[in-house]
Coordinates of C-alpha atoms in Angstrom, one line a residue:
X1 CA 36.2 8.8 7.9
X2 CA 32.9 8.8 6.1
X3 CA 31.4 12.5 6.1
X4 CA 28.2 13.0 7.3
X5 CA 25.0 14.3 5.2
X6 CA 22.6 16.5 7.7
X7 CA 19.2 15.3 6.6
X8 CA 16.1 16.6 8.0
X9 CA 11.9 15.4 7.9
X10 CA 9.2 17.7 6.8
X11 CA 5.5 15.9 8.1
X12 CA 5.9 13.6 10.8
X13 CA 3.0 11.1 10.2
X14 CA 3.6 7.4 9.3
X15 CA 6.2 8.3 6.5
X16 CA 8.0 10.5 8.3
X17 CA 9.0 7.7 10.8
X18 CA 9.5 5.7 7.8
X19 CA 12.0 7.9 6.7
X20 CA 14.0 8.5 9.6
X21 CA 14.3 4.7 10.1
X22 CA 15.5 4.3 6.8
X23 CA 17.9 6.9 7.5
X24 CA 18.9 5.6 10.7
X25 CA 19.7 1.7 9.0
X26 CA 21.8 3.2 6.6
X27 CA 24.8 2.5 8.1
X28 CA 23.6 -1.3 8.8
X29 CA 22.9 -2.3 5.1
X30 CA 24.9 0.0 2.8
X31 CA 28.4 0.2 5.2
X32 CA 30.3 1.7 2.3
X33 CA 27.8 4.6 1.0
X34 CA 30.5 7.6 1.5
X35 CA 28.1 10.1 3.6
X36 CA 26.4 9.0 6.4
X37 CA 23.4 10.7 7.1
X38 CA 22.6 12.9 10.7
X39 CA 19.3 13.8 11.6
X40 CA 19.7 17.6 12.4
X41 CA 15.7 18.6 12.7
X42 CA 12.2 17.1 12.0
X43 CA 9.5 19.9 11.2
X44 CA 5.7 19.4 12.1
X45 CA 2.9 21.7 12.7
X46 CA 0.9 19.7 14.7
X47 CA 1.6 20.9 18.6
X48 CA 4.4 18.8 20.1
X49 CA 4.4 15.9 17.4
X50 CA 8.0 17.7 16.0
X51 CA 9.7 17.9 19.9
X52 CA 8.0 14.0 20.7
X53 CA 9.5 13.2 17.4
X54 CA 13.3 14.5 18.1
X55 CA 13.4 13.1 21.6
X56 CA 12.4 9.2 19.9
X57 CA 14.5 9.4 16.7
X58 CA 17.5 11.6 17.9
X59 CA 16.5 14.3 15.4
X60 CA 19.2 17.5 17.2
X61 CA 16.1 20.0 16.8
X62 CA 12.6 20.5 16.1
X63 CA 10.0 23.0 14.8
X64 CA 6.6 23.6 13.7
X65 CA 8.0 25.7 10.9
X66 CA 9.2 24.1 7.7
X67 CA 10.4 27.3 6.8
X68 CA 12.9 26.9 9.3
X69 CA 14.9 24.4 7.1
X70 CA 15.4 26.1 3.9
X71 CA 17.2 28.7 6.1
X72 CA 19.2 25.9 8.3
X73 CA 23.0 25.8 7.0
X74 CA 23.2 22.3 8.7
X75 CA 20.7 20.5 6.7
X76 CA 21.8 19.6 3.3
X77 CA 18.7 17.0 2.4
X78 CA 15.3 17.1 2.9
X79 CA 12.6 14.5 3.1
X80 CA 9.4 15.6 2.3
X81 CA 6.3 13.7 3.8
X82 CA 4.0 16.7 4.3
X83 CA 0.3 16.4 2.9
X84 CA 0.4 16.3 -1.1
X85 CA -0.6 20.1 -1.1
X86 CA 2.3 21.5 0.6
X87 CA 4.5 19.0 -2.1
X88 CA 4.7 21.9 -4.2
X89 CA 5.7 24.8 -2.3
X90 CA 7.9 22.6 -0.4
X91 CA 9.5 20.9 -2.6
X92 CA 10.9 24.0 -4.8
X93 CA 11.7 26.0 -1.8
X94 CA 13.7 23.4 -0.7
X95 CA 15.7 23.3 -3.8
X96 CA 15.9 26.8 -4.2
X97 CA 17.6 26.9 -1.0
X98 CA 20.1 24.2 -2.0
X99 CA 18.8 21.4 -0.6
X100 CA 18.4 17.8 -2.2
X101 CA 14.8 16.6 -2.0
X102 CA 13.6 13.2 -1.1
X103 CA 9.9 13.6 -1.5
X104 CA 7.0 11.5 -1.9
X105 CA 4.5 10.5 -4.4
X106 CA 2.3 12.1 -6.1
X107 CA 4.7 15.4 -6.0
X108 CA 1.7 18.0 -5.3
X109 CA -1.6 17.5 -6.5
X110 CA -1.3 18.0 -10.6
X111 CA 1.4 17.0 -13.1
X112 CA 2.0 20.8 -13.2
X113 CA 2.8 20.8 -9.4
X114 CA 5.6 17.8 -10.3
X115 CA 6.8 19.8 -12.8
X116 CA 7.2 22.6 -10.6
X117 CA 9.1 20.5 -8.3
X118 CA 11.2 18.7 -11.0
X119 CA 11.9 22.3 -13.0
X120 CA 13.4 23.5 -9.2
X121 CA 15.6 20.8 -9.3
X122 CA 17.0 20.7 -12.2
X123 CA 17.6 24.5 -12.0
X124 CA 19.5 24.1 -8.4
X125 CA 21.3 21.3 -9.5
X126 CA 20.2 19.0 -6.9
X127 CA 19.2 15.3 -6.5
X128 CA 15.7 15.1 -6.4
X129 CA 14.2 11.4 -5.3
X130 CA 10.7 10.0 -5.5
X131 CA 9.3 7.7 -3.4
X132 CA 7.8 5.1 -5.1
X133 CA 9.0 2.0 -3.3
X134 CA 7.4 -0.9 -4.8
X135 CA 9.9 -0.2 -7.8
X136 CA 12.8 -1.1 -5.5
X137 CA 11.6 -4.4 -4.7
X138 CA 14.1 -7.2 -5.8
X139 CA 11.3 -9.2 -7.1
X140 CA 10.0 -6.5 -9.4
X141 CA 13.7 -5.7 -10.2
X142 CA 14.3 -9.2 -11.5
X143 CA 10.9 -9.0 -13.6
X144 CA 12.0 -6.2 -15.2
X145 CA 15.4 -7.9 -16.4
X146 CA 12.9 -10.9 -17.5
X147 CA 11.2 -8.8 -19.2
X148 CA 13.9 -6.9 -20.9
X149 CA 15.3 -9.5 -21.4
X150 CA 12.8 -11.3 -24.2
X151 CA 12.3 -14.5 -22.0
X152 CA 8.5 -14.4 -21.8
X153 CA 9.1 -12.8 -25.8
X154 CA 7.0 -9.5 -26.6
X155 CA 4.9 -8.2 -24.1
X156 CA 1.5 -8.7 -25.2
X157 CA -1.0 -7.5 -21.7
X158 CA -0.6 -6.5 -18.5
X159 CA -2.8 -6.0 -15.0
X160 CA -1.5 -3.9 -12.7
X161 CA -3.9 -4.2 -9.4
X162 CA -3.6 -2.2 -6.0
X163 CA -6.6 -2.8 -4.1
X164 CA -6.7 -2.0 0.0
X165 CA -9.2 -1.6 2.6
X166 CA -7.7 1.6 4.7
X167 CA -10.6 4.1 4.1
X168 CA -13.6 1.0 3.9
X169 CA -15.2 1.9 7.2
X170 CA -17.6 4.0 7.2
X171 CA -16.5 5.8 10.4
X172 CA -13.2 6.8 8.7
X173 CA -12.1 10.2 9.4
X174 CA -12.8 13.4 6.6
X175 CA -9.0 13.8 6.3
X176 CA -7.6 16.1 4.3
X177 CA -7.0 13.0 1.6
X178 CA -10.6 13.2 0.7
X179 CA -10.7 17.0 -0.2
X180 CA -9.5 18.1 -3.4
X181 CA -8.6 20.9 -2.2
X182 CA -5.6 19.8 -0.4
X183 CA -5.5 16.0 -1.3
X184 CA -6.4 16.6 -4.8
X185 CA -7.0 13.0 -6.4
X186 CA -7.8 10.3 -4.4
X187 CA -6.8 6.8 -5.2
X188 CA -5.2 8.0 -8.4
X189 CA -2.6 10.0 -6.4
X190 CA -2.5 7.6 -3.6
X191 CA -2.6 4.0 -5.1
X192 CA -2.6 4.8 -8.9
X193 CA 0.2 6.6 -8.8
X194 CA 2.2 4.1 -7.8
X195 CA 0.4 1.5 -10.4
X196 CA 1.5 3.7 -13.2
X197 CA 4.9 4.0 -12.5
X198 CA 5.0 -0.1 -12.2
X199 CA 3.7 0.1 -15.8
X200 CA 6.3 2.4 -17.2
X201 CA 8.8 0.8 -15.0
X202 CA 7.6 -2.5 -16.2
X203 CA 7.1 -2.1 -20.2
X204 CA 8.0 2.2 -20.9
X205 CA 5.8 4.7 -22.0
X206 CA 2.2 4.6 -22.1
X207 CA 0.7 6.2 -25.0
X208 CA -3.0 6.6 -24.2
X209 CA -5.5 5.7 -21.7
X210 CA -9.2 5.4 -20.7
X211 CA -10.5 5.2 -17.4
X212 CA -13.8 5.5 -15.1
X213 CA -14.0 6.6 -11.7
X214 CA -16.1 6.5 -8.9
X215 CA -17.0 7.2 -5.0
X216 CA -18.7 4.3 -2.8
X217 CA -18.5 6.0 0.4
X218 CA -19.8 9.2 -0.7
X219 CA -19.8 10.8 3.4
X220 CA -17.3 10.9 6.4
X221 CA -17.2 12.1 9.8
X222 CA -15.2 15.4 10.5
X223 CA -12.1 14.8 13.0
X224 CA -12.3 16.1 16.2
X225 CA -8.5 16.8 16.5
X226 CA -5.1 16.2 14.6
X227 CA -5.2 13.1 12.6
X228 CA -2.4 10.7 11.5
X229 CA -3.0 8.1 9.4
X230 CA -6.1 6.3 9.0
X231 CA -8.1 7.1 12.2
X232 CA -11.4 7.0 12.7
X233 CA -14.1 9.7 13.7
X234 CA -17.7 8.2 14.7
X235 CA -20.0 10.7 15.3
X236 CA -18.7 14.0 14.2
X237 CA -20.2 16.1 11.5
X238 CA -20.6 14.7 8.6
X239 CA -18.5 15.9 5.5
X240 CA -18.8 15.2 1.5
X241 CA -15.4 12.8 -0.1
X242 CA -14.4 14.9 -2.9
X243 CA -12.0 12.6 -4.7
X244 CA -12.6 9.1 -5.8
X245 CA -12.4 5.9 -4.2
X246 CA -12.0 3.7 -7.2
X247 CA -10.0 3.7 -10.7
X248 CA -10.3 1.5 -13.6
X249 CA -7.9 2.1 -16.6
X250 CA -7.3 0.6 -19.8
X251 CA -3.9 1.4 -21.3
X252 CA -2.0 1.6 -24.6
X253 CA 2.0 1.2 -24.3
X254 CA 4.4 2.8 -27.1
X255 CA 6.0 -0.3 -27.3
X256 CA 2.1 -1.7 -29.1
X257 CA 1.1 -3.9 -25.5
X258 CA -2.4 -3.4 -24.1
X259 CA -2.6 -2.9 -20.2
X260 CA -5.3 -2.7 -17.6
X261 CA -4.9 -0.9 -14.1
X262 CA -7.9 -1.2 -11.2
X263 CA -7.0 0.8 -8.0
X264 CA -9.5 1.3 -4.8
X265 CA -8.8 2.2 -1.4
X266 CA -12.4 0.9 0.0
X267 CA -11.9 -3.0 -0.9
X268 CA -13.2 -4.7 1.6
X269 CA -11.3 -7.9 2.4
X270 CA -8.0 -6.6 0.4
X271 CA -5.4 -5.5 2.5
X272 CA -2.4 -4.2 0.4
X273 CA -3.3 -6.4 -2.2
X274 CA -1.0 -5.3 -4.7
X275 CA 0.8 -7.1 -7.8
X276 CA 1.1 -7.2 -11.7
X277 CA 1.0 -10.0 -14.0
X278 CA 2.8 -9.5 -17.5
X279 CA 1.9 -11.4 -20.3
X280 CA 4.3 -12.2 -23.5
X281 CA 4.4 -14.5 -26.7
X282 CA 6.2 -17.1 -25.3
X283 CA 5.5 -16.9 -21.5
X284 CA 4.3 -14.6 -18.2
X285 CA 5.8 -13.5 -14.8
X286 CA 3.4 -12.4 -11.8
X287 CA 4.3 -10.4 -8.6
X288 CA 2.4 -10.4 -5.3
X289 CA 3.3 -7.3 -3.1
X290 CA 2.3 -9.7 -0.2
X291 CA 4.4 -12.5 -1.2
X292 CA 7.3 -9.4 -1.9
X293 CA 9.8 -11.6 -2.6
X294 CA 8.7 -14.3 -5.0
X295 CA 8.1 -14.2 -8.8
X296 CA 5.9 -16.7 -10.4
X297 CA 7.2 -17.5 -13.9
X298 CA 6.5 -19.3 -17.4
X299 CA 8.4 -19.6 -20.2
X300 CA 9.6 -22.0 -21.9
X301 CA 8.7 -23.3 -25.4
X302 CA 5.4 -25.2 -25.0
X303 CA 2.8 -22.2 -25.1
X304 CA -0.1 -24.3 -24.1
X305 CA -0.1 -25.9 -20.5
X306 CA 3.4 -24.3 -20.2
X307 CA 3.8 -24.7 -16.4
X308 CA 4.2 -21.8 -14.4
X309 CA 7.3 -21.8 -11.2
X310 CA 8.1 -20.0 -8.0
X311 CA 11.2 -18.3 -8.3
X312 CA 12.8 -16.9 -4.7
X313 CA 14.9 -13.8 -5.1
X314 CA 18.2 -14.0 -3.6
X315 CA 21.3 -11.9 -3.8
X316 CA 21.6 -11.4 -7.2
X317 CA 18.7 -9.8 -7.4
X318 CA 18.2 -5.8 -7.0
X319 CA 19.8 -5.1 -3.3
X320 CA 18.3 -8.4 -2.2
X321 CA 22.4 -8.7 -0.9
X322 CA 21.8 -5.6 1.3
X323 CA 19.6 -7.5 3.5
X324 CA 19.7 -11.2 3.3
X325 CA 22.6 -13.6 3.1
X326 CA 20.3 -16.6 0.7
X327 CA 17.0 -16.6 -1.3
X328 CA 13.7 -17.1 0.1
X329 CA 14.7 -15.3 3.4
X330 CA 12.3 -12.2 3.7
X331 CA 12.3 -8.8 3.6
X332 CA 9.5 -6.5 4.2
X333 CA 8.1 -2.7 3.1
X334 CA 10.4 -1.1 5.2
X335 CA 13.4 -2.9 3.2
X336 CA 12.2 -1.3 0.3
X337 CA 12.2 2.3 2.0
X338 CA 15.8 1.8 2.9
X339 CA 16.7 0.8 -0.6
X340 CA 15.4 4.4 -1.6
X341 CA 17.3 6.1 0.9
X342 CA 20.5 4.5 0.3
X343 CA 20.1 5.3 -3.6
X344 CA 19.0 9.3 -2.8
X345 CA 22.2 9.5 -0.6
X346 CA 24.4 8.0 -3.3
X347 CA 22.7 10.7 -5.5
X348 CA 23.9 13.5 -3.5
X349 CA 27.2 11.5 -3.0
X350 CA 28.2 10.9 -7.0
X351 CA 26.3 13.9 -8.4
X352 CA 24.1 11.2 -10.1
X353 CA 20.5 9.8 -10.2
X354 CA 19.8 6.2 -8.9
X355 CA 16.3 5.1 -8.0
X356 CA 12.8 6.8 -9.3
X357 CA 13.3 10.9 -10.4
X358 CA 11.2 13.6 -10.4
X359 CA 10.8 12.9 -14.3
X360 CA 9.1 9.8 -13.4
X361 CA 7.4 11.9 -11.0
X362 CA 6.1 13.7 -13.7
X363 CA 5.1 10.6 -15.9
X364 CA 3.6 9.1 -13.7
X365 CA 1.5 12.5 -12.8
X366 CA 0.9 12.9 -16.7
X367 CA -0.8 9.3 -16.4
X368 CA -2.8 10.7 -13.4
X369 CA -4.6 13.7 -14.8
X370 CA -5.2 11.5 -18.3
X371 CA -7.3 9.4 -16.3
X372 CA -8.5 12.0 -14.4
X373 CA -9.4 13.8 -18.2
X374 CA -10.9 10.6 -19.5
X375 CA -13.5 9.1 -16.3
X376 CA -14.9 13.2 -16.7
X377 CA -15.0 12.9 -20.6
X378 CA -15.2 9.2 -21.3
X379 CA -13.1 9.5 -23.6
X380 CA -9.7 8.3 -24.9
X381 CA -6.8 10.4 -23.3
X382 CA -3.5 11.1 -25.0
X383 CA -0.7 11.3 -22.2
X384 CA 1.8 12.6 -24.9
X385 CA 5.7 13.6 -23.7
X386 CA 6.4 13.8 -19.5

């Protein structure tokens, strides 16, 4: 009989569905993990999103109180989808009460909050999970063993892009994501953060980096009420955006490669336009979020007019197997959410990390606050040891 793992959800917005789906799949994709997780309570301060919440996911309790869970005996894990200023305080009084954390990106709002976090864990001796998803993809899994493998030779460049549209119009509510204050960065931690842990993912540590910043839509609209998401809030009082809505950043690998990241969450015409393209002495692979599992590919031995060729993923790839029987069938966000579920219950399973730590929480927070140092001082920023 597999043993069960009681889980609970702290922020019930768009992730915190996402989580408790992936939870909830478990069972369907990875058959074999040996706990199975239970959904024993979903906190959320907003009035009666916790008790809708429990009734439509089967969560066996709800409260307004995240307190609440560091005290419940029942709840061994904790996912963590609260607004990035409560990451913090969340995240180590959850592992000071014993619980393994499955929280998301950025971990707080400065590389000393994911420290914070990451110190916590280690101290309890719990797993500790980040959720930076577009890792799991089999595609980008696949690139990485291309890449590792010296098939495209020595990395020479790389552009990591992550452009979307989801806070273009200028009726978009003043959520907290656009005060520093409680969202802290803006694209960086949103979007960047997930660009710069593609890079190290992708090619290792980056060295030093230069960036530029700024805000196009410099005003929004005050909410009227709770928000989830991306709403929108024509008419009310009009607010200052404190964080940026655009990155640019050149970067410097250990390993000698030259990089360039661009982030923006006020593209119009981009939605989730997200992707890398690698470049090496002897050939190149590229990776479309939207196209999630394809790779495009050269190599060979011609250099110039080497052809480049659509590879499908299939089940040899990452936990491609998981999900579809052959390549080219598709799998979707979601998917890759599942993959990091199944990989933070194995961690509390074995005792041992799989999937994206709170180090790389930290490294890729490091990178943050570097580009963060260098748009203020147009400078060159040393990232130095996460």
């Amino acid at each position: 009989m597999v043993d069960e793992l009681g889980v609970a959800v702290i922020g019930f917005g768009w992730m915190g569905r996402v989580h408790s789906q992936a939870y909830a799949r478990l069972p369907h994709h990875y058959p074999h993990l040996p706990l199975r997780p239970r959904l024993i309570t979903v906190a959320e301060e907003v009035p009666g999103r916790a008790e809708e919440a429990a009734e439509r996911y089967g969560f066996a309790s709800a409260t307004r109180d995240w307190r609440e869970v560091a005290a419940d005996p029942r709840v061994r894990a904790v996912s963590i989808t609260a607004p990035n200023f409560l990451h913090r305080e969340i995240g180590v009084a959850m592992a000071e009460a014993g619980k393994h954390i499955w929280i998301e990106k950025p971990v707080g709002l400065t590389v000393g909050d994911a420290r914070a976090v990451a110190d916590a864990v280690a101290k309890a001796g719990v797993q500790g999970t980040v959720g930076f998803n577009y890792r799991n993809a089999p595609a980008v899994e696949a690139a990485r063993e291309l890449i590792a493998s010296g098939e495209i030779g020595a990395v020479t460049h790389v552009r990591i892009r992550l452009f979307s549209d989801y806070a273009a119009h200028p009726d978009g509510a003043l959520t907290w994501r656009y005060e520093r204050a409680r969202g802290g960065s803006g694209v960086l931690g949103d979007l960047a953060s997930h660009g710069a842990d593609l890079a190290r993912f992708l090619l290792g540590d980056i060295d030093s980096l230069t960036a530029d910043t700024a805000v196009f839509v410099p005003e929004r609209a005050r909410p009227a009420g709770a928000t989830a998401g991306h709403t929108l809030a024509a008419g009310g009082e009009r607010g200052p955006v404190e964080n940026e809505d655009y990155v640019n950043c050149l970067l410097r690998f250990a390993s000698g490669a030259r990089g360039v990241l661009e982030a923006c969450r006020v593209s119009v015409g981009e939605q989730n336009n997200y992707g890398f393209e690698v470049h090496g002495t002897k050939g190149s692979v590229f990776w479309d979020f939207r196209r999630l599992n394809e790779l495009a590919v050269s190599r060979g031995s011609t250099y110039q007019d080497q052809p480049v060729s659509t590879v499908y993923v299939g089940p040899g790839d990452g936990e491609f197997a998981a999900f579809q029987p052959g390549a080219a069938n598709a799998m979707g966000y979601d998917d890759l959410k599942v993959i990091e579920a199944s990989r933070f219950v194995r961690s509390v399973a074995e005792g041992t990390a799989y999937g994206a730590t709170l180090t790389d929480a930290v490294c890729s927070a490091a990178a943050l606050d570097a580009m963060a140092r260098s748009a203020q001082d147009g400078t060159w920023a040393e990232i130095g040891s996460c």
